[in-house]
Rosetta silent file (secondary structure, phi, psi, omega in degrees, C-alpha in Angstrom):
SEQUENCE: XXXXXXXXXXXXXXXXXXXXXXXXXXXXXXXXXXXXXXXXXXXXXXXXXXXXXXXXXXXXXXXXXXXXXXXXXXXXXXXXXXXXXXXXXXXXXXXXXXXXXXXXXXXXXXXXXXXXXXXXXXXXXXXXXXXXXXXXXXXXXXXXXXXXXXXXXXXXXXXXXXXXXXXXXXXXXXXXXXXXXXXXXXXXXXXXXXXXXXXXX
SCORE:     score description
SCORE:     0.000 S_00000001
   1 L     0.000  166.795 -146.135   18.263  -83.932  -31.520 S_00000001
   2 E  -138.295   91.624  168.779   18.737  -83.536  -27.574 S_00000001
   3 E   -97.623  116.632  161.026   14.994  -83.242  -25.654 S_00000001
   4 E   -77.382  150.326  164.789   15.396  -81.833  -22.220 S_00000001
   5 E  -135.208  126.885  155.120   12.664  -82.248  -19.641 S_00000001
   6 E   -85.953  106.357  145.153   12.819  -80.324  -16.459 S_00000001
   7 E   -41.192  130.481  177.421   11.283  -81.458  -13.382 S_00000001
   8 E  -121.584  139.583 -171.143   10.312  -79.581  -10.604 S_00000001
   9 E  -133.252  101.781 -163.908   10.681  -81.190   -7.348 S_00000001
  10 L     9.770 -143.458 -108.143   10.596  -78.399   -4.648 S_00000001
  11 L  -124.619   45.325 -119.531   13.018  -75.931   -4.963 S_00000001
  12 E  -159.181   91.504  164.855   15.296  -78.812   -6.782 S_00000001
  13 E   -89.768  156.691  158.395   14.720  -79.455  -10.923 S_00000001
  14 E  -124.301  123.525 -168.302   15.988  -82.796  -12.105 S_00000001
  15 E   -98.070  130.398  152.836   17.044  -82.807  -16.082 S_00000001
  16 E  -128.267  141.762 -163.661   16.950  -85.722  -17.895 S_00000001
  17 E  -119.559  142.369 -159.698   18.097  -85.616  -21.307 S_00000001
  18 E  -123.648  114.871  164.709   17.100  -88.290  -24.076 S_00000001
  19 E  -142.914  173.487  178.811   19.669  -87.793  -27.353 S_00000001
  20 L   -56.149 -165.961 -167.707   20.790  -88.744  -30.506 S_00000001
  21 L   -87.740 -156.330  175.980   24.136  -90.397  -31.154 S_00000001
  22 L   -94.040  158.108  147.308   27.372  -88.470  -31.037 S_00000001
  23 L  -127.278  170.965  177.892   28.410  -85.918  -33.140 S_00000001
  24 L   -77.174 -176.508 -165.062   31.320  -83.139  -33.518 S_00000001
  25 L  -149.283  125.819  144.295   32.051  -80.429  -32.086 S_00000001
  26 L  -166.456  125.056 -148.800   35.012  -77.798  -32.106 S_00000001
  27 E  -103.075  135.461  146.016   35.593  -74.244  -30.250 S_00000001
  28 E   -78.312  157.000 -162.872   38.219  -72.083  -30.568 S_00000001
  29 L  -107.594  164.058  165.763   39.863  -71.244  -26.950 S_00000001
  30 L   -55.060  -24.087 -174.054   40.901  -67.693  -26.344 S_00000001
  31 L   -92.029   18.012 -176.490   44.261  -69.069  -26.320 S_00000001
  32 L    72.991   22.042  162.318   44.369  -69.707  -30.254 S_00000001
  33 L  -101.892  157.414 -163.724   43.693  -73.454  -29.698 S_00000001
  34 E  -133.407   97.706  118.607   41.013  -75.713  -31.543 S_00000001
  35 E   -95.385  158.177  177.555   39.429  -77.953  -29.072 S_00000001
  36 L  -131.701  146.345  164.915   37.430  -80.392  -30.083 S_00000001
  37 L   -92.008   94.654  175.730   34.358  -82.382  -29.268 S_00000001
  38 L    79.720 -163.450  176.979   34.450  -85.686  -30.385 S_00000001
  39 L  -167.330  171.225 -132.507   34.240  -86.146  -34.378 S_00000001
  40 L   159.779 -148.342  170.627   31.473  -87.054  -36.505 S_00000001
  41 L   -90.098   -6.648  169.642   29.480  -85.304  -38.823 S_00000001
  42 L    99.349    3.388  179.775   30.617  -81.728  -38.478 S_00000001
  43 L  -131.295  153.410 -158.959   27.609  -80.985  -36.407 S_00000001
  44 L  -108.863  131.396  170.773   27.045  -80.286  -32.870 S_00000001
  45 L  -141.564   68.845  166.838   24.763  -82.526  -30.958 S_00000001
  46 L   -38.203  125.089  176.168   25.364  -82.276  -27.429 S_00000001
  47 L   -53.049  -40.796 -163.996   23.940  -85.313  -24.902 S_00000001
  48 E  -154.917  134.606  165.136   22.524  -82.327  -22.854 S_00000001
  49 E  -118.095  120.874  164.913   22.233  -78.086  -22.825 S_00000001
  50 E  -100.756  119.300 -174.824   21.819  -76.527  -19.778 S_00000001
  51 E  -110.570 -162.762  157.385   20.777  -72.974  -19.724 S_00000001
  52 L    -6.447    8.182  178.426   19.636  -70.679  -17.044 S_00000001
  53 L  -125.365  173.869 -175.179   18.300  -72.258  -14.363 S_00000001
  54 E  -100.009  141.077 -161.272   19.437  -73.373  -10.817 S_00000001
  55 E  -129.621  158.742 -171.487   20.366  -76.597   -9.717 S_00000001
  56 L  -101.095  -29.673  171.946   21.193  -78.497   -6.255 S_00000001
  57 L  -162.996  157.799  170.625   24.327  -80.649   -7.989 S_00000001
  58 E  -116.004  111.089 -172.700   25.119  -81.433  -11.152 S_00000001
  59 E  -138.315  119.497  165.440   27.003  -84.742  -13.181 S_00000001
  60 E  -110.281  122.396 -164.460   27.789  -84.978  -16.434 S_00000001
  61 L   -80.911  149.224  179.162   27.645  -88.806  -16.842 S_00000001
  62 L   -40.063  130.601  149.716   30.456  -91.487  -18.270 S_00000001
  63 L    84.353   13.698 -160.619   30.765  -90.971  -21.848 S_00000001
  64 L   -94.847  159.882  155.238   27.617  -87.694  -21.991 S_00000001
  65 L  -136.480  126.424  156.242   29.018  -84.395  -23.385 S_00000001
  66 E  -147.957  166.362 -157.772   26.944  -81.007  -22.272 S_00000001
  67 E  -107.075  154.386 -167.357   26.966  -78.000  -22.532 S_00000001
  68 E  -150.035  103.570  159.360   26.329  -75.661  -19.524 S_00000001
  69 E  -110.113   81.271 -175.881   25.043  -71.764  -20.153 S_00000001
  70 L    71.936   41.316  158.593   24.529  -69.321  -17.296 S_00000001
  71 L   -75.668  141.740  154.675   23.471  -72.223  -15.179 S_00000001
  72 E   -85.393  105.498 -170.387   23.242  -72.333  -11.397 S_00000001
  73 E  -115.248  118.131  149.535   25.059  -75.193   -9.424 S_00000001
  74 L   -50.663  -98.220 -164.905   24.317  -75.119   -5.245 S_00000001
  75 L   -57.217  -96.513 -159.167   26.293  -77.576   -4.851 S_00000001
  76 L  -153.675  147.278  173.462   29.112  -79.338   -6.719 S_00000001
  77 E  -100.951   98.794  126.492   29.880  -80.222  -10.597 S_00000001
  78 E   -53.462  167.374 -173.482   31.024  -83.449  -11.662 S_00000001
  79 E  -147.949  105.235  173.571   32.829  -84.615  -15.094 S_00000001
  80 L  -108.724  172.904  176.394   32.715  -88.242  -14.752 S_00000001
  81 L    -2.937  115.841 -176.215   34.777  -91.065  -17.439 S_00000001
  82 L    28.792   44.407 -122.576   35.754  -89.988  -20.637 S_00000001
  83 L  -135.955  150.142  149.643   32.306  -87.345  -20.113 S_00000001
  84 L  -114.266  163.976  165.945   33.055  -83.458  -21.952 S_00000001
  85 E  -159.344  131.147  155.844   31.672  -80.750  -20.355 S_00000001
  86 E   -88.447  135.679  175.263   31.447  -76.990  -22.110 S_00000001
  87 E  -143.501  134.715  -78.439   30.710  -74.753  -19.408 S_00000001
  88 E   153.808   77.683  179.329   29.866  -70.945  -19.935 S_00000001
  89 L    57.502   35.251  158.742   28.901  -67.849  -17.402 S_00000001
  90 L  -107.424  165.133 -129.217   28.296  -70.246  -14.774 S_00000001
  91 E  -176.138  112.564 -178.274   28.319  -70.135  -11.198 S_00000001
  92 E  -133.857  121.018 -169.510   29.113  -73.237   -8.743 S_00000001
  93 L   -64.211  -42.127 -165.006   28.681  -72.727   -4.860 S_00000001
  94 L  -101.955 -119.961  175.774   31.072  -75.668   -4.586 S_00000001
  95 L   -87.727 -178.540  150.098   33.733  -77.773   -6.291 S_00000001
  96 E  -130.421  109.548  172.572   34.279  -78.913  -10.197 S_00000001
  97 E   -84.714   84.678 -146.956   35.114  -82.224   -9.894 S_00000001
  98 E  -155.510  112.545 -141.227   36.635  -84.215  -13.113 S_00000001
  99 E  -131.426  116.624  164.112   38.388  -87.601  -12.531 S_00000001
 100 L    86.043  -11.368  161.426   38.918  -89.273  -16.456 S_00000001
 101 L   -50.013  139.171  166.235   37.453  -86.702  -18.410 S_00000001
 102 L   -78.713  -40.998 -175.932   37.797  -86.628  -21.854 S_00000001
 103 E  -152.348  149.533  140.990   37.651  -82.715  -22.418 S_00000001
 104 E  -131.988  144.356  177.392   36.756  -79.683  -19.863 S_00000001
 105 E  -136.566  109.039 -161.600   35.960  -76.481  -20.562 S_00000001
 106 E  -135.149  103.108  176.376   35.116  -73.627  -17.952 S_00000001
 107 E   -95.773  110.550 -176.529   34.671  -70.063  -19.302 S_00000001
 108 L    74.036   39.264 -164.731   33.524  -67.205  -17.268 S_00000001
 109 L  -141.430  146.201 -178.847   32.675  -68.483  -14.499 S_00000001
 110 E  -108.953  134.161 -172.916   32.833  -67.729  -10.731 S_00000001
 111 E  -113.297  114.775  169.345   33.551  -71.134   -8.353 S_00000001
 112 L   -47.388  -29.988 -176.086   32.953  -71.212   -4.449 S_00000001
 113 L  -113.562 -125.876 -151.228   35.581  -74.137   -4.245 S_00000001
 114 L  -130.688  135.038  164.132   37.750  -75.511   -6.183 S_00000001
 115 E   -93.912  115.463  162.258   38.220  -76.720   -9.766 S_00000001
 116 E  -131.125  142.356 -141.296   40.264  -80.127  -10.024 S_00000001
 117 E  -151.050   85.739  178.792   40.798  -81.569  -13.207 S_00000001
 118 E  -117.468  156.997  156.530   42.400  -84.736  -12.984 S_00000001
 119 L    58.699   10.727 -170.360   43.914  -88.283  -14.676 S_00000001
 120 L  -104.174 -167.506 -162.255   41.730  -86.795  -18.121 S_00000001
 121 L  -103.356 -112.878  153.574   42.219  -85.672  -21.481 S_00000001
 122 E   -47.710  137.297  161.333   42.067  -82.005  -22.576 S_00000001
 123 E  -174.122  150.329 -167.576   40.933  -78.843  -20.454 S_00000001
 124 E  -105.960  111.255  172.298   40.562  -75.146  -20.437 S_00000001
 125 E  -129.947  141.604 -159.720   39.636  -72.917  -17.734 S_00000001
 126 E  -153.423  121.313  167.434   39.846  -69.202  -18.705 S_00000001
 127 L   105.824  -39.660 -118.474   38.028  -65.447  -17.453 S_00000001
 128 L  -115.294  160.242  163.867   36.715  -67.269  -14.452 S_00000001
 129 E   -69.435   68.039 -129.168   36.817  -66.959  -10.061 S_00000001
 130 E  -124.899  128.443  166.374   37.957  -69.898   -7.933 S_00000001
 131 L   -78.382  -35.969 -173.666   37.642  -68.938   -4.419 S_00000001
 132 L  -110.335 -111.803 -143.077   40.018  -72.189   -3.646 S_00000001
 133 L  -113.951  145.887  153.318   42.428  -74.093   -5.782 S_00000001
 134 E  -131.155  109.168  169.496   42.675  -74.868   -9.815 S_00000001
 135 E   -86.851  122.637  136.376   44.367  -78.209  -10.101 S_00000001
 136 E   -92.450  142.366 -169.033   45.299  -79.968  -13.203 S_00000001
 137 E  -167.327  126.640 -164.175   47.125  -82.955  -12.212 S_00000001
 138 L    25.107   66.400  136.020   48.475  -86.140  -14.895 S_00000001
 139 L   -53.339  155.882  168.046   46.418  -84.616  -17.667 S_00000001
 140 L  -104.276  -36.772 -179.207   47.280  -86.733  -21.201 S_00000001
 141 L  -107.900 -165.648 -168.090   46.239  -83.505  -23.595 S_00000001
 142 L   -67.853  121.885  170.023   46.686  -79.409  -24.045 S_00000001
 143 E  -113.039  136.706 -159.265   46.109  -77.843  -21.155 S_00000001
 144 E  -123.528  151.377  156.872   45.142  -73.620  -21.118 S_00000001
 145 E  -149.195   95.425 -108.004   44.762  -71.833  -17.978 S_00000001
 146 E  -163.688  127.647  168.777   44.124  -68.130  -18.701 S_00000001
 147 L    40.805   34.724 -161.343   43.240  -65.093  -17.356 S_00000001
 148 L  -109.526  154.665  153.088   41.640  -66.384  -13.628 S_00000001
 149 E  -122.026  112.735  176.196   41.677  -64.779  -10.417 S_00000001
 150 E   -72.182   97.913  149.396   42.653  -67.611   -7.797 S_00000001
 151 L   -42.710  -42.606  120.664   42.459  -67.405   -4.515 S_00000001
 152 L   -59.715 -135.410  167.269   44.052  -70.065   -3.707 S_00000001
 153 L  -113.773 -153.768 -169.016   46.940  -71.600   -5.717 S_00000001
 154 E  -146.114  108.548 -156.856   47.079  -72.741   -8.975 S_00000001
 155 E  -131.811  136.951 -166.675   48.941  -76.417   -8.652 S_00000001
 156 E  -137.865   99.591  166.826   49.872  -78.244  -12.091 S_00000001
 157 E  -123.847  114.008  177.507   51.514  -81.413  -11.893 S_00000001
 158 L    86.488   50.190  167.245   52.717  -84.715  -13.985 S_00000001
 159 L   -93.345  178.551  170.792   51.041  -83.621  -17.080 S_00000001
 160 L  -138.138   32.225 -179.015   52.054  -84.927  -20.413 S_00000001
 161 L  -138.486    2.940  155.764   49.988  -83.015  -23.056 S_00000001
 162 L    93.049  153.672  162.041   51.930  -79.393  -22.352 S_00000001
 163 E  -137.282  161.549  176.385   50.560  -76.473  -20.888 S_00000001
 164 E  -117.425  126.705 -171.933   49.989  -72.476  -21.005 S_00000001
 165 E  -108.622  116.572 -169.844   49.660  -70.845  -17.826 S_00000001
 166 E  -161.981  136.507  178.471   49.002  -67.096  -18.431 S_00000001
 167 L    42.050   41.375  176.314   47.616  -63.873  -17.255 S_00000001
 168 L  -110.700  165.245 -164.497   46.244  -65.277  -13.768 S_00000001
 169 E  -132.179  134.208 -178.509   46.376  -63.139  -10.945 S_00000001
 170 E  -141.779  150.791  170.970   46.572  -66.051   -7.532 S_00000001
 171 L   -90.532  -29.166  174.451   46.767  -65.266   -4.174 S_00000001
 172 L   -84.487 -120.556 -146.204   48.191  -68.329   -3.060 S_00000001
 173 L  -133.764  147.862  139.016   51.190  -70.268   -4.788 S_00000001
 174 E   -99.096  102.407 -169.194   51.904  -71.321   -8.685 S_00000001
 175 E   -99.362  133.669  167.269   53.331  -74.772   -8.256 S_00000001
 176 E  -157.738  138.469  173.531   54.474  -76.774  -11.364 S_00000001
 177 E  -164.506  147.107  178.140   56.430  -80.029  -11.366 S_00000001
 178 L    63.533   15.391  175.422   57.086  -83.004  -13.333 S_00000001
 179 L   -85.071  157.418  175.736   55.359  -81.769  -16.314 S_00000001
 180 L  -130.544  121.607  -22.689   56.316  -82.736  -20.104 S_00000001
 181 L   -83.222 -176.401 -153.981   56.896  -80.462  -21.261 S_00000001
 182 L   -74.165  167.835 -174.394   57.459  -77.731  -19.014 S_00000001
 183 L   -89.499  163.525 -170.618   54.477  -75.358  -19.075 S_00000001
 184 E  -102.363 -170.942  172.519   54.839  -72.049  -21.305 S_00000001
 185 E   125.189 -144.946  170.388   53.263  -68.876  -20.854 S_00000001
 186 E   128.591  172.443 -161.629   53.855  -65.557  -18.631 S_00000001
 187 L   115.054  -40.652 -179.667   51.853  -62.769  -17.166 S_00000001
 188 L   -36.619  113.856  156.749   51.125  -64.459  -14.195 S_00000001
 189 E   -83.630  117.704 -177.352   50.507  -62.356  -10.677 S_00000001
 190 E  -141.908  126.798  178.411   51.236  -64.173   -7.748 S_00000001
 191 L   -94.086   25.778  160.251   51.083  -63.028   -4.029 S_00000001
 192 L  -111.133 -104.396  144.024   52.715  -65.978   -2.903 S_00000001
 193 L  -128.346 -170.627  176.357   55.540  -67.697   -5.034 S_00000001
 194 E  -128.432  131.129 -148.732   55.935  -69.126   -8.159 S_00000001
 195 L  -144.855  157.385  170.359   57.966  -72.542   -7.953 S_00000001
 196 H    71.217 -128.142 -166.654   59.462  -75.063   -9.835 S_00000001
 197 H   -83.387   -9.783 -174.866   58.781  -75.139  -13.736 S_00000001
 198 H  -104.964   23.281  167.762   56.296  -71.690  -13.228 S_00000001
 199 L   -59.931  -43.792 -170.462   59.136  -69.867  -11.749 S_00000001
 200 L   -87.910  -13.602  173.048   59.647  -67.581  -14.719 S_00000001
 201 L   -91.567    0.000    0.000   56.021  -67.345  -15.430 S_00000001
């Protein structure tokens, strides 16, 4: 079992989460994919659940998986070394940062920055509001990108685990290059161009 304790330190909580070993996990994505978290016992026991409250930054730590529901991030999100993060009707003034990640997952959510999603395994970001950029860049697994509204561009390069790029509306640029395989997909609205391997998407 996973005990949170919240702290309140002026207008600041600090979470520390005490858990159990690992266990599985696995979601279906909107895009008809089964990720999964970790494997196990068939039961989900997340290092940490975040719900509802507001936070000045946020890190989900080397090797932690949590889950994040209609949480508040001021500041910035990390995903640090082989780390999951579920994330769920959340709202981050700044970036999502994830260097080495094992899995991300960002549903419904509106982002002041940027999401980059780099050098990691799986990740999903789908429904959600990036005032700046959504990067994936040398991912190893299945990558989904779905249904966003960008503001920036949407830049996907030197992946190896394939990806589907679909039904985002970007204001910027869709750049893909040097992916294996090229990414799939269509739908895409783009008030800039669409280049490279996302020409046709």
């Amino acid at each position: 079992m996973c005990k949170l304790r919240a702290i309140g330190m002026a207008s600041v909580l600090l979470l520390v989460a005490a858990c159990s070993s690992p266990a599985a996990q696995s979601l279906q994505t909107g895009a008809g994919v089964l990720f999964g978290v970790g494997r196990g016992d068939g039961q989900a026991r997340p290092d940490c659940t975040v719900g509802a409250v507001t936070l000045e930054n946020f890190e989900v730590k080397e090797n932690q998986r949590c889950i994040l529901r209609g949480t508040r991030v001021e500041g910035n999100l990390f995903v640090r070394r082989n780390a999951t993060l579920q994330a769920e009707n959340i709202w981050v003034q700044g970036n999502i940062q994830a260097e080495n990640a094992q899995e991300v997952q960002v549903r419904n959510a509106a982002v002041g920055g940027s999401i980059q999603i780099k050098q990691g395994g799986r990740a999903l970001v789908s429904g959600t509001r990036i005032t700046g950029d959504l990067q994936y860049d040398q991912m190893r697994g299945l990558l989904v990108a779905s249904s966003n509204t960008v503001n920036g561009n949407i830049q996907i390069v030197k992946n190896l685990g394939g990806v589907e790029v679909s039904n985002n509306r970007v204001n910027g640029n869709l750049q893909c290059k040097e992916n294996y395989p090229a990414p799939t997909g269509g739908g895409n609205i783009v008030q800039g161009s669409k280049e490279d391997q996302c020409a046709r998407l």
